[in-house]
CSV table of C-alpha atoms in Angstrom, one decimal:
chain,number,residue,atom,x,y,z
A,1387,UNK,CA,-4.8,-36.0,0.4
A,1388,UNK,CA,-5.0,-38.5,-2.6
A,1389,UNK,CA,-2.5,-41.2,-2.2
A,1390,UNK,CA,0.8,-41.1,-4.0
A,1391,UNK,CA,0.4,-44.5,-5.6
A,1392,UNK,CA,1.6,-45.3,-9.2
A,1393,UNK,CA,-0.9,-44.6,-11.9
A,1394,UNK,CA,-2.6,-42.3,-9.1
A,1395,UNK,CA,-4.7,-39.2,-10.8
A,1396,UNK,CA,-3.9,-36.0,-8.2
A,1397,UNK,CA,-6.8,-33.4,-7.6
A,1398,UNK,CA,-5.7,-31.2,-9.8
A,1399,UNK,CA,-5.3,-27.4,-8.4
A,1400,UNK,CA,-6.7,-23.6,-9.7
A,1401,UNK,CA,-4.2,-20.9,-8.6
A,1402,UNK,CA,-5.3,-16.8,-9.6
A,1403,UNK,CA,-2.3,-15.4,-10.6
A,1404,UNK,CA,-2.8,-11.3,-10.7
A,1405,UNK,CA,-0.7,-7.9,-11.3
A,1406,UNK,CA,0.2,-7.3,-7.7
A,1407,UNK,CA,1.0,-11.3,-7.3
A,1408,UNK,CA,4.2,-10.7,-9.7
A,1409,UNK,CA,5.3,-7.5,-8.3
A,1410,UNK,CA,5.2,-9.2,-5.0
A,1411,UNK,CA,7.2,-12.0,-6.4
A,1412,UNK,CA,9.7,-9.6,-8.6
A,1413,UNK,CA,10.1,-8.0,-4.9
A,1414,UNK,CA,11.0,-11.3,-3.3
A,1415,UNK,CA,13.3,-13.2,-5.5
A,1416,UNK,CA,15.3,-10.5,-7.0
A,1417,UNK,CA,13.6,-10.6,-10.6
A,1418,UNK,CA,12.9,-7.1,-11.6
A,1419,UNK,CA,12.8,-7.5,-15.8
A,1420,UNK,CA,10.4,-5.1,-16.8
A,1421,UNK,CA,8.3,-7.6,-19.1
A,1422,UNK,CA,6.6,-9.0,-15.4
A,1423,UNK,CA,5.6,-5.6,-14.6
A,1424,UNK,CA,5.3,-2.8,-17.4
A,1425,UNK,CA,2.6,-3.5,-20.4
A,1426,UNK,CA,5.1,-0.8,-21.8
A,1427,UNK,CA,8.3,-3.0,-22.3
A,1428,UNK,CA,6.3,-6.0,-23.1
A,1429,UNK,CA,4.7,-5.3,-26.2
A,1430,UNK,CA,8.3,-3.5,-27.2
A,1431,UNK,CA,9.8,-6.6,-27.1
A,1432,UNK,CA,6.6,-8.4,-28.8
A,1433,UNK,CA,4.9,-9.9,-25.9
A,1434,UNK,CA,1.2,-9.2,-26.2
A,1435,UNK,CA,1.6,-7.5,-22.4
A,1436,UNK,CA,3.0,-8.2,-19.1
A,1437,UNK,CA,3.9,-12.2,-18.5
A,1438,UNK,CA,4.2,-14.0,-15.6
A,1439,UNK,CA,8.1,-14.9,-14.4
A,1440,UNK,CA,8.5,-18.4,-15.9
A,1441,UNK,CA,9.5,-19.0,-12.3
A,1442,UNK,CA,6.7,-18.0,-11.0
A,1443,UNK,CA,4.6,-20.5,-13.2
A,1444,UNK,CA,6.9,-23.5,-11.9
A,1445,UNK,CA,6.6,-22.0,-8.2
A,1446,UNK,CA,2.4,-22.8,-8.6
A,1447,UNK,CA,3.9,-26.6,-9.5
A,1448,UNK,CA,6.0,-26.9,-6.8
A,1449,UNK,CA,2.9,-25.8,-4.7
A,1450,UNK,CA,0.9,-28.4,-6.0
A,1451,UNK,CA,3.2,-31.0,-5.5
A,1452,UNK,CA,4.7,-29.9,-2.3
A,1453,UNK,CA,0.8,-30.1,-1.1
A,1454,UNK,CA,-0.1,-33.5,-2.6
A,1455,UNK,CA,3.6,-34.6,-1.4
A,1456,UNK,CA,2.7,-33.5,2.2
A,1457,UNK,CA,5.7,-30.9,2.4
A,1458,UNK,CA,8.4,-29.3,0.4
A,1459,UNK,CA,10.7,-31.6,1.8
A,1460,UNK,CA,9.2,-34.7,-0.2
A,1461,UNK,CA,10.3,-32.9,-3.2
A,1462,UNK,CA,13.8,-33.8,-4.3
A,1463,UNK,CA,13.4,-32.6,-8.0
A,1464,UNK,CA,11.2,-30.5,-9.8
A,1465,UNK,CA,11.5,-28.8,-13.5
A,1466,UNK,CA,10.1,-28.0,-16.8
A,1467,UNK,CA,10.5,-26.3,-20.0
A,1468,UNK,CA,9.0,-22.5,-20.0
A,1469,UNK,CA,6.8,-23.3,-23.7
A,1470,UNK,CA,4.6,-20.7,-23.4
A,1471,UNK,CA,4.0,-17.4,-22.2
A,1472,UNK,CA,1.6,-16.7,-19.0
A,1473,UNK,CA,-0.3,-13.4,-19.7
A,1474,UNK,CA,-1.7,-11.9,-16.8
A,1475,UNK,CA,-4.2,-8.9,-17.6
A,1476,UNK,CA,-4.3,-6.1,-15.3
A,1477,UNK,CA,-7.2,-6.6,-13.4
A,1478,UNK,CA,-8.5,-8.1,-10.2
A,1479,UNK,CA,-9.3,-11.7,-11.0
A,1480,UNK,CA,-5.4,-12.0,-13.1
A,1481,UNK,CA,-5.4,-15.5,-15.0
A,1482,UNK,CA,-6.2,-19.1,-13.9
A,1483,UNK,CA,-3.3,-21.6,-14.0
A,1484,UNK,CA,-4.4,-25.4,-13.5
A,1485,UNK,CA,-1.8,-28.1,-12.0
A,1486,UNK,CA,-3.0,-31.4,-12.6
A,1487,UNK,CA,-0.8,-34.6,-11.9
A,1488,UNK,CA,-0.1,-38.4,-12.5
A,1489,UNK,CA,2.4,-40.5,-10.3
A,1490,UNK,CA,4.3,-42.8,-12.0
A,1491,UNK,CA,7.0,-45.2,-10.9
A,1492,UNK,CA,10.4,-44.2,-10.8
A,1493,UNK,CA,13.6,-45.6,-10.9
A,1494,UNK,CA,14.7,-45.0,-7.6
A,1495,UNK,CA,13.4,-47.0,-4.3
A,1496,UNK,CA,11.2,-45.0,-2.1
A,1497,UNK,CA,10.9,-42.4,-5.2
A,1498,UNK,CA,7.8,-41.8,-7.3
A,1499,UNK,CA,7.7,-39.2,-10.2
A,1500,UNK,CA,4.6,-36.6,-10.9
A,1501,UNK,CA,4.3,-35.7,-13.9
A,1502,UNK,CA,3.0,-32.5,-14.3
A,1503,UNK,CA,0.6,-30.7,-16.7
A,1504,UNK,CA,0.3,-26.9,-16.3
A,1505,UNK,CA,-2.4,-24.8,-18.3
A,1506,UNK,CA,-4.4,-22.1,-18.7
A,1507,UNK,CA,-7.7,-22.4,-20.7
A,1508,UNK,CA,-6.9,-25.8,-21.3
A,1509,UNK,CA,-3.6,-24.8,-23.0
A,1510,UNK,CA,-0.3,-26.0,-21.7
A,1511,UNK,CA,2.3,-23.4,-20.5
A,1512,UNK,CA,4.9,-26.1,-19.1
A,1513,UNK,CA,6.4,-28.4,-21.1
A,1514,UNK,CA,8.2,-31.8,-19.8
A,1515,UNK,CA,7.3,-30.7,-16.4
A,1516,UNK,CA,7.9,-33.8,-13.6
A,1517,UNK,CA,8.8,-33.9,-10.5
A,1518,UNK,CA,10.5,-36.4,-8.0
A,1519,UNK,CA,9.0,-36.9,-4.7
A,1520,UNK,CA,9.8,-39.2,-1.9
A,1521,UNK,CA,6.3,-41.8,-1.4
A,1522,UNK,CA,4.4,-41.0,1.6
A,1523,UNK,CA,5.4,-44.3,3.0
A,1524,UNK,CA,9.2,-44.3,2.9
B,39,UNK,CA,26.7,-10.2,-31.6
B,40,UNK,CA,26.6,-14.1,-30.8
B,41,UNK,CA,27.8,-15.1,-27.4
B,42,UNK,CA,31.7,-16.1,-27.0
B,43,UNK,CA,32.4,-19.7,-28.4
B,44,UNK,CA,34.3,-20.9,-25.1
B,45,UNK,CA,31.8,-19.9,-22.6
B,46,UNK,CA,31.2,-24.7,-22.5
B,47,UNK,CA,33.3,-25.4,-19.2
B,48,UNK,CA,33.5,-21.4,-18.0
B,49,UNK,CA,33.3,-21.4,-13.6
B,50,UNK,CA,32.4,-18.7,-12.4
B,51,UNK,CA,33.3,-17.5,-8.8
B,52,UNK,CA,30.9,-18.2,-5.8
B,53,UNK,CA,28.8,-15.4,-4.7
B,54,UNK,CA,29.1,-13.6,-1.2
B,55,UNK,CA,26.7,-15.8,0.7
B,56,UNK,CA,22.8,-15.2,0.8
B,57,UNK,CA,21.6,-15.2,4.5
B,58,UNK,CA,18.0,-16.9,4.5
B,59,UNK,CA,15.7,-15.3,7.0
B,60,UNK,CA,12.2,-16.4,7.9
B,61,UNK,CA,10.8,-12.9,6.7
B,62,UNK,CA,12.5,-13.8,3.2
B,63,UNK,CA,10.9,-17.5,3.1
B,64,UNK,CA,7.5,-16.3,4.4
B,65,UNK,CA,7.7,-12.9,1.8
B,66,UNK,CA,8.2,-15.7,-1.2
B,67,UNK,CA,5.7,-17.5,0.2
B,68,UNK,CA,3.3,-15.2,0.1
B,69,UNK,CA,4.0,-14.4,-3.3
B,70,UNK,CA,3.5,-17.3,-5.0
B,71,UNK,CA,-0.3,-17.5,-2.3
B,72,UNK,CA,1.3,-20.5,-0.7
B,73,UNK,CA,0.1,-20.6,3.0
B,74,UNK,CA,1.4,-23.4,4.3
B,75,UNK,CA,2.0,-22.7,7.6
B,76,UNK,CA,5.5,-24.7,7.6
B,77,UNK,CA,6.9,-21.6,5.7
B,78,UNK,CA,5.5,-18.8,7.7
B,79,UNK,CA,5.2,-20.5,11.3
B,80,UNK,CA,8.2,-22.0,13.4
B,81,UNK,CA,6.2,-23.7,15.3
B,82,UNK,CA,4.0,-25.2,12.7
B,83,UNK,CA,7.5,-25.6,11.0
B,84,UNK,CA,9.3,-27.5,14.1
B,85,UNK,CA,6.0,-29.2,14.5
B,86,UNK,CA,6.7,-31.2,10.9
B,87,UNK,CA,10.2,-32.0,11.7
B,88,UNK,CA,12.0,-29.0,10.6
B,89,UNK,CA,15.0,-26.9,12.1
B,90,UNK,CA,12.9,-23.9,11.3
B,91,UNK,CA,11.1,-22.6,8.5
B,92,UNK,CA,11.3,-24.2,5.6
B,93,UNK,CA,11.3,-22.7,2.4
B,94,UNK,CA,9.3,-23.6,-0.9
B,95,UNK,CA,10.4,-26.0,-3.5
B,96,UNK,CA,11.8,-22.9,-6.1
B,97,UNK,CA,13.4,-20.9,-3.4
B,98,UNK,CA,16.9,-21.7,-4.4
B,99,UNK,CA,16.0,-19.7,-8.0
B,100,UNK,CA,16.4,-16.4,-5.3
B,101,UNK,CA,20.2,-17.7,-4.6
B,102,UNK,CA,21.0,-18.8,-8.1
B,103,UNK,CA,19.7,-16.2,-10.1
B,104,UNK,CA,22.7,-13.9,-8.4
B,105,UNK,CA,25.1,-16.6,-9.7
B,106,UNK,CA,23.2,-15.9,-12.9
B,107,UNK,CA,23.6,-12.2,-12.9
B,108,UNK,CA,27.3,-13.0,-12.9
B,109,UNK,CA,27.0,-15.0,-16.1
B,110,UNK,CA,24.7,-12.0,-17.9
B,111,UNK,CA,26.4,-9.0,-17.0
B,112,UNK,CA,29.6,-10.2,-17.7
B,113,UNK,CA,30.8,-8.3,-21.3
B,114,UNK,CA,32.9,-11.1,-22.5
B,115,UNK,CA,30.3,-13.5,-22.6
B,116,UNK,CA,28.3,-11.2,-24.7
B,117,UNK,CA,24.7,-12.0,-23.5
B,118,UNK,CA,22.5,-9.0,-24.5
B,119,UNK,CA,19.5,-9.1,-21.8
B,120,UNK,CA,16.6,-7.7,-24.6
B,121,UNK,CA,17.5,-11.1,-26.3
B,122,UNK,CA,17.5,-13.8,-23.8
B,123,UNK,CA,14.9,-15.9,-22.3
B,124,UNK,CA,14.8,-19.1,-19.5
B,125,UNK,CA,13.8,-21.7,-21.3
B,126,UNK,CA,14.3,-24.5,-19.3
B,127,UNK,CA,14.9,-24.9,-15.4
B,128,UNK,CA,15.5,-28.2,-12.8
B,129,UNK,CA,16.2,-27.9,-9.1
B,130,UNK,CA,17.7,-31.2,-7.7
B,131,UNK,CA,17.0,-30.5,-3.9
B,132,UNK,CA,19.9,-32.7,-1.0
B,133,UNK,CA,17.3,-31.1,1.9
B,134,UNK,CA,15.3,-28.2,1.9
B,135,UNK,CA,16.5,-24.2,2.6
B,136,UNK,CA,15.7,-23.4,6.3
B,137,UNK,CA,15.9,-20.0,8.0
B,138,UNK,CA,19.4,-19.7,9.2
B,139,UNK,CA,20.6,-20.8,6.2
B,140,UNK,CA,23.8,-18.9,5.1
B,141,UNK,CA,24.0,-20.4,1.3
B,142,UNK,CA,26.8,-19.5,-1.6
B,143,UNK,CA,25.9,-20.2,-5.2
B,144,UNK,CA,28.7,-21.1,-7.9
B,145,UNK,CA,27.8,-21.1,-11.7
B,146,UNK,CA,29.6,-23.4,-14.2
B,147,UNK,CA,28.0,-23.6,-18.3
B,148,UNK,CA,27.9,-26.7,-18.9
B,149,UNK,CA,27.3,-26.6,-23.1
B,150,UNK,CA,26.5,-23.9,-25.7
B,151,UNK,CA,24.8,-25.4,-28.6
B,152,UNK,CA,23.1,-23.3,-31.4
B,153,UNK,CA,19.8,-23.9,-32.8
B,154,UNK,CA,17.4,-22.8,-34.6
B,155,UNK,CA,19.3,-18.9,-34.6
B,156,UNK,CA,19.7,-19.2,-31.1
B,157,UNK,CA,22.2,-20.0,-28.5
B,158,UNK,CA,21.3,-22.2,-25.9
B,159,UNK,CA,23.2,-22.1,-22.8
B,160,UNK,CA,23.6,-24.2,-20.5
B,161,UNK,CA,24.2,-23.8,-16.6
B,162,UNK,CA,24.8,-25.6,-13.4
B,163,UNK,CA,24.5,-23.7,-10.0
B,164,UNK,CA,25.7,-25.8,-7.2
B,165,UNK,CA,23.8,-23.9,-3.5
B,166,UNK,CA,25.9,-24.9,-0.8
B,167,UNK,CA,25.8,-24.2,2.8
B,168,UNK,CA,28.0,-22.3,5.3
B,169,UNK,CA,30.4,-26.1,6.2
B,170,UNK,CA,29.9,-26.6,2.6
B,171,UNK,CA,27.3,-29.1,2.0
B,172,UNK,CA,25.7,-28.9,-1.3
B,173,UNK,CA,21.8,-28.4,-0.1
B,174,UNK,CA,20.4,-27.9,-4.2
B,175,UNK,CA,21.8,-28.0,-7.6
B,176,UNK,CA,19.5,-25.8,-10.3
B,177,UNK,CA,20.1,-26.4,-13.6
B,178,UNK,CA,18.8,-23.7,-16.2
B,179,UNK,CA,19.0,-23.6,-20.1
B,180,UNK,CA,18.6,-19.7,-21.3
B,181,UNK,CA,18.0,-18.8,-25.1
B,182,UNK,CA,20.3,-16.0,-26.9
B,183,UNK,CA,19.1,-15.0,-30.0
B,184,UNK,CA,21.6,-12.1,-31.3
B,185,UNK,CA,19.5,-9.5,-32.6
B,186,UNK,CA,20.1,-9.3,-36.3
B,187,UNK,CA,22.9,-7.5,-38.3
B,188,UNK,CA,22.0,-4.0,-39.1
């Protein structure tokens, strides 16, 4: 685990995101909008096919950070702004979202902010995204 | 049709409350590939320190979006669900969600601001558990953009 020190570059992370990984996620939080799962409503509404729940994007950062954190419960915020839209083809191998971090000093004792880039083919999807994590050694 | 003027400062009730189970945290997990064993495991779970299983940093969306739902299918506020997006989301966590966890969600806008042809709302949704301690706070801006006259 890289150390959560200020001005500390985190190993950034590749997560697959594929077809059946947003049904499963429509299934378990309660999202069922049509644009995550049929090509059909998509493109009606001008999407160039089936997009990934901007939750689902920010879920992959709060992975990341929950493991460079060591746990979820080092995470006391997390957001960003949904820029851009995540295609995701339907095939096997899905699309490639990156998480890469910086720590930075925060305002807060014992508190250190990440903040967050999230991209696929090098193209941000995220924007202002940060977190707030508690540093490993308080 | 825009969305009603008033809606800045509009509460909305609580929902019924959400019972977290560990098949719900460990389903969710799974979803987003995360296989940490803190969120499928008790053991590993009470092994880090936790009650139970914990659940992962975005898990309160599950909870807030049916505060949300409240807020979108209500006709007064006029929100038609071809034209909106989430633009912007922020959870501020107190602790994490465990399994046992009985949680309520209340909804309050906090600004409606126009730009660019669009609406932005603006919304607070306080999580709270069964004695009533507030466990997260998710913020989340969505976009209204009315579809045009015909």
């Amino acid at each position: 685990m890289t150390a959560l020190t200020p001005g500390a570059e985190l190993e950034p992370v590749t997560y697959a995101v594929t077809r059946a990984d947003l049904v499963r996620y429509a299934g378990a939080s309660g999202d069922f909008n049509p644009i995550h799962w049929s090509d059909r409503v998509a493109t009606e509404v001008g999407l160039p096919g089936v997009i990934a729940h901007g939750m689902y994007t920010l879920a992959l950062a709060g992975r990341a950070v929950s493991s460079w954190a060591g746990g979820p419960d080092r995470v006391l915020e997390l957001g960003a702004r949904f820029t851009k839209p995540v295609v995701v083809p339907d095939d096997e191998t899905g699309v490639a979202v990156t998480v890469t971090g910086v720590v930075k000093e925060s305002d807060q004792p014992g508190v250190l902010r990440v903040d967050l880039t999230v991209s696929v083919d090098d193209s941000k999807v995220l924007g202002m995204a940060r977190a707030l994590v508690r540093s490993t050694d308080a | 049709m825009p969305v009603d003027p008033d809606l800045a400062g509009r509460e909305f009730p609580p929902t019924a409350a959400y019972d977290v189970s560990r098949s719900q945290i460990a389903a969710f997990a799974t979803a987003i590939g995360d296989t940490d064993p803190v969120h499928h495991d008790v053991d590993a779970a009470r092994a880090a320190g936790h009650a139970d299983v914990v659940a992962p940093v975005t898990y309160p969306i599950v909870v807030a979006f049916r505060a949300m739902r409240a807020l979108l299918e209500d006709p007064e506020v006029g929100i038609d669900l071809r034209h909106v997006i989430h633009a912007d989301q922020r959870f501020e966590s107190l602790r994490p969600v465990w399994a046992g966890d009985s949680l309520t969600a209340r909804l309050g806008v906090e600004s409606l601001r126009s730009m660019g042809g669009s609406d932005i709302i603006a919304t607070r949704t306080e999580l709270t558990g069964s004695d009533g301690e507030l466990v997260c706070t998710a913020y989340a801006k969505l976009a209204h953009t009315p579809s045009e006259p015909t």
